[in-house]
mmCIF file of C-alpha atoms in Angstrom:
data_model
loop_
_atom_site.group_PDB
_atom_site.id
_atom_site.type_symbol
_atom_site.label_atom_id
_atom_site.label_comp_id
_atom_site.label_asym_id
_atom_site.label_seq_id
_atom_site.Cartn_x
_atom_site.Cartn_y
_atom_site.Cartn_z
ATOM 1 C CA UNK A 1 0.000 0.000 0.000
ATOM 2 C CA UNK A 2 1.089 4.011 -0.609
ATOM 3 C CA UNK A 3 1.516 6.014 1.702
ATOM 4 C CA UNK A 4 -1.103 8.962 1.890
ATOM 5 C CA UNK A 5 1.079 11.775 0.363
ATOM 6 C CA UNK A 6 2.674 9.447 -2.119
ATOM 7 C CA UNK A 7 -0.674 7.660 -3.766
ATOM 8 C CA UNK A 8 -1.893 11.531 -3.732
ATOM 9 C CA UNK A 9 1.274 12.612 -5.597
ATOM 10 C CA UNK A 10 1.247 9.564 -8.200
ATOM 11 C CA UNK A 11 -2.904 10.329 -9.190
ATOM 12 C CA UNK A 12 -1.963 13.796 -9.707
ATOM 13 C CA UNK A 13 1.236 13.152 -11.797
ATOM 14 C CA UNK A 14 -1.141 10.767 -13.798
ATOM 15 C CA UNK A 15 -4.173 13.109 -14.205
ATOM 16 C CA UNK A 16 -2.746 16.236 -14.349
ATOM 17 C CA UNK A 17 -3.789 19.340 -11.813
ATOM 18 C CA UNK A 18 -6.546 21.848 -12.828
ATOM 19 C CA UNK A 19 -6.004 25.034 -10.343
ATOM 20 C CA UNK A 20 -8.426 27.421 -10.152
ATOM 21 C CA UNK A 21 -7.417 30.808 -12.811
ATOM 22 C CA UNK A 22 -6.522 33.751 -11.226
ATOM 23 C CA UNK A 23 -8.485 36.764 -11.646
ATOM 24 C CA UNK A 24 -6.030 38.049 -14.712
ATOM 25 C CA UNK A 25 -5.348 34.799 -16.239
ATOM 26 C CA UNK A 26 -7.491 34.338 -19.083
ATOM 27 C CA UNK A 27 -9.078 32.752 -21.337
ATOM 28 C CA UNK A 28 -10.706 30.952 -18.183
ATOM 29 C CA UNK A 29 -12.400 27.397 -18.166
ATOM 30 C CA UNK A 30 -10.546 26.373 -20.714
ATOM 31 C CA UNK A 31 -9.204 22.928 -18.925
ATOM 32 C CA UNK A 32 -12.454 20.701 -19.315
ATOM 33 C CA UNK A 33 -12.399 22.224 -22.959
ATOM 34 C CA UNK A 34 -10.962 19.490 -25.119
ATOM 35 C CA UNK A 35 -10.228 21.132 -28.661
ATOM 36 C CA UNK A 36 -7.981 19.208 -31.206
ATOM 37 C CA UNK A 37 -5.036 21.323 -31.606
ATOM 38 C CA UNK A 38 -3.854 22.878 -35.195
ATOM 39 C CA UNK A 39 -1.559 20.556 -37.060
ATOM 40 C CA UNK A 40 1.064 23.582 -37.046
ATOM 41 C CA UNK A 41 1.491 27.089 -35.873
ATOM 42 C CA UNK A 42 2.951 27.957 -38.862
ATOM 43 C CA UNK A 43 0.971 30.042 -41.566
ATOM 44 C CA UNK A 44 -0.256 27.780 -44.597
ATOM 45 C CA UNK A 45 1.508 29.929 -47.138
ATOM 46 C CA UNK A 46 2.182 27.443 -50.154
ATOM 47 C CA UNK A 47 1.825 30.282 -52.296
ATOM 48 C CA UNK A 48 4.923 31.598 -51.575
ATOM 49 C CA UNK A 49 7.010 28.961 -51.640
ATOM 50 C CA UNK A 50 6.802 27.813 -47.323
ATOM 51 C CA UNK A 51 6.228 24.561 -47.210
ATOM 52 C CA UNK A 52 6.579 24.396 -43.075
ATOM 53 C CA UNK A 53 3.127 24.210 -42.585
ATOM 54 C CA UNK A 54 2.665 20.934 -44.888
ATOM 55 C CA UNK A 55 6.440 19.450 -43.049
ATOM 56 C CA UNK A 56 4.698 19.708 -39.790
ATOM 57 C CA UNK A 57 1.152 18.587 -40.919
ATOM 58 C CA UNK A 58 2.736 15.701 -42.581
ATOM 59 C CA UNK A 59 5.694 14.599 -40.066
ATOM 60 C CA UNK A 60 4.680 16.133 -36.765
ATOM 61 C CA UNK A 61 6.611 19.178 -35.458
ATOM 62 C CA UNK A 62 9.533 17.423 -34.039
ATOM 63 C CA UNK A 63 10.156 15.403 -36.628
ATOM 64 C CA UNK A 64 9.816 17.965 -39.114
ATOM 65 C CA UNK A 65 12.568 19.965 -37.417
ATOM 66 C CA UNK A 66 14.954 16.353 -37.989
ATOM 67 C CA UNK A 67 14.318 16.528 -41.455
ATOM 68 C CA UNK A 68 15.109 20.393 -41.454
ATOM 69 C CA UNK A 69 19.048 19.361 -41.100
ATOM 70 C CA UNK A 70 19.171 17.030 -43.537
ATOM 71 C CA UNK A 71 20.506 16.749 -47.205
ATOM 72 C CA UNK A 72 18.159 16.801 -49.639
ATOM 73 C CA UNK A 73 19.130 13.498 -50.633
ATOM 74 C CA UNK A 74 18.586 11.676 -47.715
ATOM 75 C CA UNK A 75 15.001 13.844 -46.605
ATOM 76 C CA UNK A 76 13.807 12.347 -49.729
ATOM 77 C CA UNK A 77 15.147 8.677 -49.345
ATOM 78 C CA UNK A 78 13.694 9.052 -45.940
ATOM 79 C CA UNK A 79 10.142 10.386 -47.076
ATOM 80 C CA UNK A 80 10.403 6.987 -49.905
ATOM 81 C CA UNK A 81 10.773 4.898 -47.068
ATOM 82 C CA UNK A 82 7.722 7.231 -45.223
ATOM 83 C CA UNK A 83 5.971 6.057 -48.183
ATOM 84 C CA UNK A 84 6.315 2.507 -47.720
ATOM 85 C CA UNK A 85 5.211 2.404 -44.604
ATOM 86 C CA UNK A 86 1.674 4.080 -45.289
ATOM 87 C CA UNK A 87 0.682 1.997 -47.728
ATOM 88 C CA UNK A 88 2.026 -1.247 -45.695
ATOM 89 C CA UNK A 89 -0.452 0.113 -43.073
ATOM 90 C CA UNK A 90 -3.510 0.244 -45.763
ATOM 91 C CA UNK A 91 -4.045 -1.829 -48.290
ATOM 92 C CA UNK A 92 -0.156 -2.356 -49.518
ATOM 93 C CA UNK A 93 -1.024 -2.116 -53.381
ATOM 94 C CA UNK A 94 1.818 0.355 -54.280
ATOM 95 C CA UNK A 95 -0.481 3.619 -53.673
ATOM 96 C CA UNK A 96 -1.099 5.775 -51.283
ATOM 97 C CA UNK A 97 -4.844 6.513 -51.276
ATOM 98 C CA UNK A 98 -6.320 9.606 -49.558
ATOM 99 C CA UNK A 99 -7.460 7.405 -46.623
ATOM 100 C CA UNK A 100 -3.727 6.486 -46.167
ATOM 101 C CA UNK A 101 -2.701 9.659 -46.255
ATOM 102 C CA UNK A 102 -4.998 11.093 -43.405
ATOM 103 C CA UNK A 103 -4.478 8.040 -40.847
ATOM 104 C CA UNK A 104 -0.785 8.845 -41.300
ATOM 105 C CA UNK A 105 -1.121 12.882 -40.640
ATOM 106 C CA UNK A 106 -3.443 11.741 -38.058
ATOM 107 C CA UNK A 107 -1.011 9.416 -36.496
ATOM 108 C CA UNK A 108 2.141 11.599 -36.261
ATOM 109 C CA UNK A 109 -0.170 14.288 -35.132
ATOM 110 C CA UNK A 110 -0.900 11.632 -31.765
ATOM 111 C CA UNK A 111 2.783 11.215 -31.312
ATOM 112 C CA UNK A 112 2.994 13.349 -28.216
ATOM 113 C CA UNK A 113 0.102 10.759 -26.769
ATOM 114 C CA UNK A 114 1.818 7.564 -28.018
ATOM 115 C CA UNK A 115 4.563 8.864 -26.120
ATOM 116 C CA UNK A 116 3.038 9.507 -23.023
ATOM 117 C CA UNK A 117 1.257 6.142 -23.108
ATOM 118 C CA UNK A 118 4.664 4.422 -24.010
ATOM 119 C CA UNK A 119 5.720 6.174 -20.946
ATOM 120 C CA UNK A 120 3.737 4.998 -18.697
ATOM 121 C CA UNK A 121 3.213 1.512 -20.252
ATOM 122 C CA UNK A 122 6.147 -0.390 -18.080
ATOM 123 C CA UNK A 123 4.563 0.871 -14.677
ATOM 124 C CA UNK A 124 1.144 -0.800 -15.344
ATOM 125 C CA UNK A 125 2.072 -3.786 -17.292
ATOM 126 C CA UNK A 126 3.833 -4.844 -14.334
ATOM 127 C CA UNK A 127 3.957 -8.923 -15.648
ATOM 128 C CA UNK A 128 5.033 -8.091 -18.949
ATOM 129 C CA UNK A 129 2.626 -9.859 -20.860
ATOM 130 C CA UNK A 130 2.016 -6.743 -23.454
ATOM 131 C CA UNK A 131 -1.168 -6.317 -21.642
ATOM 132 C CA UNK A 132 -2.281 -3.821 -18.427
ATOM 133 C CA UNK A 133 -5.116 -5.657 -16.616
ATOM 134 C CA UNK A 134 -7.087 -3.816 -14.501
ATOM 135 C CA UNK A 135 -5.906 -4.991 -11.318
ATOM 136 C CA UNK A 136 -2.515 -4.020 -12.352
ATOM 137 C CA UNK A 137 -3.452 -0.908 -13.003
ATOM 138 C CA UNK A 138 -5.017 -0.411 -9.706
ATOM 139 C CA UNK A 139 -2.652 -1.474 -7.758
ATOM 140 C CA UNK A 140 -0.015 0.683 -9.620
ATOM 141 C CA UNK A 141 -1.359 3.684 -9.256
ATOM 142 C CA UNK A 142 -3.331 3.228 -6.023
ATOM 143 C CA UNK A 143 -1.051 0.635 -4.511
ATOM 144 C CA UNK A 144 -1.592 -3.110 -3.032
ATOM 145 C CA UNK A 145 -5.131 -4.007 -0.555
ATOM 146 C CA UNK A 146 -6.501 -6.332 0.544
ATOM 147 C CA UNK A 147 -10.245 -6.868 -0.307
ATOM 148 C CA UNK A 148 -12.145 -4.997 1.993
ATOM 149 C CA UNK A 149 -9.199 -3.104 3.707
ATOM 150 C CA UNK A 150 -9.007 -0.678 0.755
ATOM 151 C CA UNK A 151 -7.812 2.979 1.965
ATOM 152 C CA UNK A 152 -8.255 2.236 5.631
ATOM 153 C CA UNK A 153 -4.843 3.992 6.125
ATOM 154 C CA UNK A 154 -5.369 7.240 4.162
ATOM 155 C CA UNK A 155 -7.053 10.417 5.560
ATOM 156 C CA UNK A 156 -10.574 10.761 3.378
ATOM 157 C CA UNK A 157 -10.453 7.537 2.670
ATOM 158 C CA UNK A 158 -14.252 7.723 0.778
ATOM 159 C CA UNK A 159 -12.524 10.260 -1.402
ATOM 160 C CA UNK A 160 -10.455 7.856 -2.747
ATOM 161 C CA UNK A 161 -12.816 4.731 -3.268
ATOM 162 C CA UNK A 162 -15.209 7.026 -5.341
ATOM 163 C CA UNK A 163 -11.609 7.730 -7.617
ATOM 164 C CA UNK A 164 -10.640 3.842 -7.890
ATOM 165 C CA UNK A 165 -14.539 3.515 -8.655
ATOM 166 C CA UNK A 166 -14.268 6.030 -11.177
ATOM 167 C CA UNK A 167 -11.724 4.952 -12.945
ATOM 168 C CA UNK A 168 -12.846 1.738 -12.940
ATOM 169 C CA UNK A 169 -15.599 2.471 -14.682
ATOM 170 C CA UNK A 170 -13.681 4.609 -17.250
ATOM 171 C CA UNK A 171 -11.419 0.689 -17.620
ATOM 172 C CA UNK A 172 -14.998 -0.935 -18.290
ATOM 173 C CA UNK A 173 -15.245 1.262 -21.181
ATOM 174 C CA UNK A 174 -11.736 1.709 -22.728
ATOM 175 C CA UNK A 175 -11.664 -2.268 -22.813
ATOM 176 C CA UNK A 176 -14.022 -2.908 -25.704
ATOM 177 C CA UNK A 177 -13.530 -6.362 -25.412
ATOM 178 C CA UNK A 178 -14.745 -6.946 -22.001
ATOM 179 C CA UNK A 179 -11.994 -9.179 -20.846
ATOM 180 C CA UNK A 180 -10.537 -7.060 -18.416
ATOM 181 C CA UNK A 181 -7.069 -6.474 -20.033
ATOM 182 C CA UNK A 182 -6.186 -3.533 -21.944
ATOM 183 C CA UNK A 183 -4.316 -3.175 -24.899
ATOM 184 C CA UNK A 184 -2.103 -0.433 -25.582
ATOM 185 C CA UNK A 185 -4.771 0.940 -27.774
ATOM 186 C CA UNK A 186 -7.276 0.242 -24.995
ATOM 187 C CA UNK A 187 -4.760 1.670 -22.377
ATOM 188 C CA UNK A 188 -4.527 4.885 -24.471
ATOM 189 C CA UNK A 189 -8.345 5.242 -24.450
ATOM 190 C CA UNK A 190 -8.682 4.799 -20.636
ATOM 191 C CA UNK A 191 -5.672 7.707 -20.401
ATOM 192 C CA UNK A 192 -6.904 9.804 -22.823
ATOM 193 C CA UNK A 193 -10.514 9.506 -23.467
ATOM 194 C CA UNK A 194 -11.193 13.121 -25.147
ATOM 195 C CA UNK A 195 -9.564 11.551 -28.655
ATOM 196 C CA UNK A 196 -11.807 8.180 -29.012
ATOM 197 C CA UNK A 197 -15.515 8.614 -30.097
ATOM 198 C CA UNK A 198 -17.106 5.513 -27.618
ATOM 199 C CA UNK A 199 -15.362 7.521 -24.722
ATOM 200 C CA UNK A 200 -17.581 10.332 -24.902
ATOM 201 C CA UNK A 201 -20.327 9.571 -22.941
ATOM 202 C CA UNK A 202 -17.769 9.188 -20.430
ATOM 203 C CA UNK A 203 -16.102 12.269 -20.396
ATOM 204 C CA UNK A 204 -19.265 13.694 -20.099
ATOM 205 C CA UNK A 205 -20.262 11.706 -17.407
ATOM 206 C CA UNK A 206 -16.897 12.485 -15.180
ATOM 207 C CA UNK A 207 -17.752 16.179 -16.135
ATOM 208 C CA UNK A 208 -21.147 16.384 -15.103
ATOM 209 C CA UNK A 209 -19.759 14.450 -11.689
ATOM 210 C CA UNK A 210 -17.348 17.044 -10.893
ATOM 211 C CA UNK A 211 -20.092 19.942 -11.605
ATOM 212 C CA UNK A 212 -23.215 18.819 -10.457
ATOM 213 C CA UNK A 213 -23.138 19.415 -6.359
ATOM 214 C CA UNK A 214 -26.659 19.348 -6.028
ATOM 215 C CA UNK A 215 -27.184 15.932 -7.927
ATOM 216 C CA UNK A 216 -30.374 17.098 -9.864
ATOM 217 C CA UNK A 217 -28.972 15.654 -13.151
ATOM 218 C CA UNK A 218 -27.715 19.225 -14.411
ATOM 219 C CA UNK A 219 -25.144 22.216 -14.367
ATOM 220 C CA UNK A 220 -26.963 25.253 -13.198
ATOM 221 C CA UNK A 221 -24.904 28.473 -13.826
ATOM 222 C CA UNK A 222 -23.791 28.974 -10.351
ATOM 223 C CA UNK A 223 -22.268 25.394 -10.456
ATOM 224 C CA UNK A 224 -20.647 26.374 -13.513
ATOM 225 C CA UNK A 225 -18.844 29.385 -12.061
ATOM 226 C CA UNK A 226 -17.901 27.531 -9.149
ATOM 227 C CA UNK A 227 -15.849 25.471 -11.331
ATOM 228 C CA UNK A 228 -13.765 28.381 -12.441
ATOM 229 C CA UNK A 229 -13.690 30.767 -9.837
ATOM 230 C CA UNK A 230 -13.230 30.234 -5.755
ATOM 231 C CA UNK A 231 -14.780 33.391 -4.028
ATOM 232 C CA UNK A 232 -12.689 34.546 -1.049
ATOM 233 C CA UNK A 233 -14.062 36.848 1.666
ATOM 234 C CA UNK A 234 -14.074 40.733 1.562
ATOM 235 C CA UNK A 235 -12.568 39.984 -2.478
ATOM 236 C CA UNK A 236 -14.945 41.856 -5.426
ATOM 237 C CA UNK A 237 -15.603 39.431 -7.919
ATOM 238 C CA UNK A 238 -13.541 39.369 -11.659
ATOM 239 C CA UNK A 239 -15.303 40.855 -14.245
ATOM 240 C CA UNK A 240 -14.546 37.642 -16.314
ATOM 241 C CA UNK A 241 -16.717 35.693 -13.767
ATOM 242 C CA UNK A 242 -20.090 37.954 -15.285
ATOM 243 C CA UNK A 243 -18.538 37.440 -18.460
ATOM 244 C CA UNK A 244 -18.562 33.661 -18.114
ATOM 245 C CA UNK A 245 -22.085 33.428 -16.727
ATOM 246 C CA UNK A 246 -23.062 35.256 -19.876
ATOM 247 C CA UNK A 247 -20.962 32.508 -22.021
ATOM 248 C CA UNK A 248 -23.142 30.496 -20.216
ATOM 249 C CA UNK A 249 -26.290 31.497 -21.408
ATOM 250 C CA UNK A 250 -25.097 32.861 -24.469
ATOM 251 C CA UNK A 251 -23.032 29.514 -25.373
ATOM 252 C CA UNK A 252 -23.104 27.105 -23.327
ATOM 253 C CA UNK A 253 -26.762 26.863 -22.513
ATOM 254 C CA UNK A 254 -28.348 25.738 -25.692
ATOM 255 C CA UNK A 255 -31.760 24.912 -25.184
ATOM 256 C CA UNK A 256 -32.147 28.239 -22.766
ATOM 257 C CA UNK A 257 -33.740 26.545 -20.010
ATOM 258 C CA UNK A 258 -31.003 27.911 -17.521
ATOM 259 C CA UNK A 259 -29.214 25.128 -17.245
ATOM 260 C CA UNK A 260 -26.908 22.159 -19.210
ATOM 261 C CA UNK A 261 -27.807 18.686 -19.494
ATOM 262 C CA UNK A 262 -25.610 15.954 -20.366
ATOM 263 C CA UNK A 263 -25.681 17.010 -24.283
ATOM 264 C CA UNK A 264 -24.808 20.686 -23.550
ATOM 265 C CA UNK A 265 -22.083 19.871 -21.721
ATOM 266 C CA UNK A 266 -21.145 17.180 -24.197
ATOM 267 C CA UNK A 267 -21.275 20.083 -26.531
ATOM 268 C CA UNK A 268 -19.251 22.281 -24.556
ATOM 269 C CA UNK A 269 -16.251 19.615 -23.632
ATOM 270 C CA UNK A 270 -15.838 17.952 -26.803
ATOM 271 C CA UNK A 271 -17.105 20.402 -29.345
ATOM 272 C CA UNK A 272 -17.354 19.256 -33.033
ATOM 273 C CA UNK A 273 -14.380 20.353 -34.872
ATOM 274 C CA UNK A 274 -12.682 19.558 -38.199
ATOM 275 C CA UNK A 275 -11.572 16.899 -39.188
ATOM 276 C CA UNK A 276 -7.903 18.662 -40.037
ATOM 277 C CA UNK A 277 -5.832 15.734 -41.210
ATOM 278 C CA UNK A 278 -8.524 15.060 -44.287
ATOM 279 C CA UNK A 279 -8.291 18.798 -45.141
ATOM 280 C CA UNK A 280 -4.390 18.353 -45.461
ATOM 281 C CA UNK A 281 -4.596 14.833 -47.251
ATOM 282 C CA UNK A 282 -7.018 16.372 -49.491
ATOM 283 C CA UNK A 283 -4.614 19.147 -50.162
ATOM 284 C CA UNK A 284 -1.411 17.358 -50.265
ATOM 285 C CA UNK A 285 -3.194 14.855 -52.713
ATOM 286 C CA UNK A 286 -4.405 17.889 -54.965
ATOM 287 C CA UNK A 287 -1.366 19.412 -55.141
ATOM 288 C CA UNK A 288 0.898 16.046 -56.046
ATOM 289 C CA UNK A 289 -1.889 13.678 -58.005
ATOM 290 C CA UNK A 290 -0.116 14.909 -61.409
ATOM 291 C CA UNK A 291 -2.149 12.129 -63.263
ATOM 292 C CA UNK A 292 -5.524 12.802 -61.046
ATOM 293 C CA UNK A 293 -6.339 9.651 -60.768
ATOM 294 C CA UNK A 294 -7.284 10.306 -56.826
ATOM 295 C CA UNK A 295 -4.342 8.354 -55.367
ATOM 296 C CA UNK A 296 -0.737 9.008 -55.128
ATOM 297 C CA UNK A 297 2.117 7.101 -56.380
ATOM 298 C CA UNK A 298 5.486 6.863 -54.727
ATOM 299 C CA UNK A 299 7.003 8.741 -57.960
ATOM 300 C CA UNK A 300 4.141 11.184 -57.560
ATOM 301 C CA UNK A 301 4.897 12.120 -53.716
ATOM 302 C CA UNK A 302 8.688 12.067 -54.705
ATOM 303 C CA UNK A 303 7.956 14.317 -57.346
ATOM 304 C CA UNK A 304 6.741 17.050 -55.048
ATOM 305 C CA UNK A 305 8.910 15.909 -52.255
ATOM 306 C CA UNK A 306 9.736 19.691 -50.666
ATOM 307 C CA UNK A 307 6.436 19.988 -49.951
ATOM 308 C CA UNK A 308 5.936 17.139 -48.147
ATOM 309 C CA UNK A 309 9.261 17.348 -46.089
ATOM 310 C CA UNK A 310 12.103 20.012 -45.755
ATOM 311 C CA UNK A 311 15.506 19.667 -46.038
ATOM 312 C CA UNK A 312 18.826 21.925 -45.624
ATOM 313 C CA UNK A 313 17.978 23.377 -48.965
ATOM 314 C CA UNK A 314 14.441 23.771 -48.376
ATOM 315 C CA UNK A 315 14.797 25.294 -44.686
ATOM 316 C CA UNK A 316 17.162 27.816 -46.416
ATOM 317 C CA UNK A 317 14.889 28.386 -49.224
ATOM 318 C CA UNK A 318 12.478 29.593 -46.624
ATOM 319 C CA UNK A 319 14.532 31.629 -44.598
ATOM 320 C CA UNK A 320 15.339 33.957 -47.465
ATOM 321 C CA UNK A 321 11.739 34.300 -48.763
ATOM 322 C CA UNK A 322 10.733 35.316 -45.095
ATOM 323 C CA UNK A 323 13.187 37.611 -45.451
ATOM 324 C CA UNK A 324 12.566 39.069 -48.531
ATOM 325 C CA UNK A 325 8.596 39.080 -47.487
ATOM 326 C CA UNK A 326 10.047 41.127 -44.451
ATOM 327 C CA UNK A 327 11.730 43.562 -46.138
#
């Protein structure tokens, strides 16, 4: 078993903290807000000849800073070999078809949460058998009880058995095969539930947990604001906090009965976005499907190669048309 201050410590390493804003911090409320990030910061400026926008949509933006310092040569004999790979994971008949394309963006665009699941993989699977089972994962992060005896030597011990049963339940739904052991891919919905569809309902569910004090089912406003903003005696309210409550009802509050159900803030959380790697495939495809035949041979990619990835010469390229849009 963990010691208080240490099982404390490990759930907040693995969920992250959400403090409460202070009054100039802003935007506020964003943490529950789970919006898919752009696929680069850089400006989509193909028109000019910068390409950095397509390297980083198409390699991630790590990667695409590797390929930045190489020669030409070997960017391109690496982006051939790129090639391979994507249609190995399709359908492996020697093109790369727009569906291809966007699983790949897609993937290198989840690196950072591969990563963090690769991370973390070790600590659960604690038998090595390539699989976390949920009793592994319990114990890990809340450490070893036996059955009955769980928490009886932390403070707030009920605190804690409403978490294990929490996340339990989040388990019960990440392992779509009901067999109690997760796969990586399982183990990555059960740690990061905003970026698989059957996890919705619940990421709703935990939000509308955290929110709803009064247990009627719903998220008045005042429950709302409580979630952003801790009032302290003798201290004026922010001017953000009216702000928000008019969010609320302006936003948030869909149906204008005063209040969010479970589809409001289902609305709110995981708001319907765009799906950005197709808009990129589509583009990359458009711009390198010489024959438009609506796939992409290797020669074709090749063909356009310094749009795909960059290179010493290409990075350079860049750098002087910045500077000659500068001056």
């Amino acid at each position: 078993m963990w010691p208080a201050s240490l099982l404390l410590l490990l759930l907040l390493l693995r969920r992250g903290t959400q403090g409460k804003p202070s009054p100039d911090a802003g935007p506020h409320g964003q943490g529950r807000v789970h919006q898919a990030a752009p696929l680069s910061e850089a400006t989509h400026d193909d028109a000019h000849g910068n390409f950095q926008y397509d390297h980083e949509a198409f390699l991630g933006r790590e990667v695409a800073k590797e390929f930045d310092q190489l020669s030409p040569e070997e960017s391109q004999a690496r982006l051939g070999r790129i090639v391979d790979r994507m249609d190995r994971a399709g359908d492996g008949d020697g093109w790369v078809s727009l569906a291809e394309l966007r699983a790949w963006i897609a993937h290198t665009q989840q690196r950072h949460i591969q990563d963090s699941v690769s991370a973390a993989w070790d600590t659960y699977d604690t038998d090595h058998d390539g699989r976390v089972g949920w009793e592994e994962l319990r114990n890990a992060t809340y450490g070893h009880y036996a059955p009955g005896q769980e928490f009886h030597d932390v403070e707030d011990a009920e605190t804690y058995k409403k978490m294990l049963a929490r996340d339990e339940r989040r388990f019960r739904v990440a392992d779509q095969d009901g067999d109690s052991m997760a796969t990586r891919e399982e183990l990555t919905a059960f740690l990061h539930p905003e970026e698989f569809p059957h996890m919705r309902d619940i990421v709703v569910a935990e939000t509308m947990e955290d929110l709803d004090k009064n247990k009627d089912g719903y998220v008045q406003v005042e429950e709302y604001i409580a979630d952003l903003y801790s009032e302290e005696a003798g201290e004026e309210e922010p001017a953000w906090v009216e702000t928000e409550r008019q969010q609320f009802r302006d936003f948030r509050d869909l149906n204008k009965d005063g209040r969010l159900d479970g589809s409001e803030v289902g609305h709110w959380v995981l708001p319907p976005s765009q799906d950005q790697p197709l808009v990129e495939a589509n583009h990359l495809l458009h711009e390198s499907d010489t024959d438009k035949d609506g796939r992409l041979s290797k020669a074709e990619i090749l063909g356009n190669w310094n749009m795909f990835v960059g290179s010493q010469a290409t990075n350079y390229g860049e750098d002087l048309t910045r500077h000659h849009d500068e001056l």
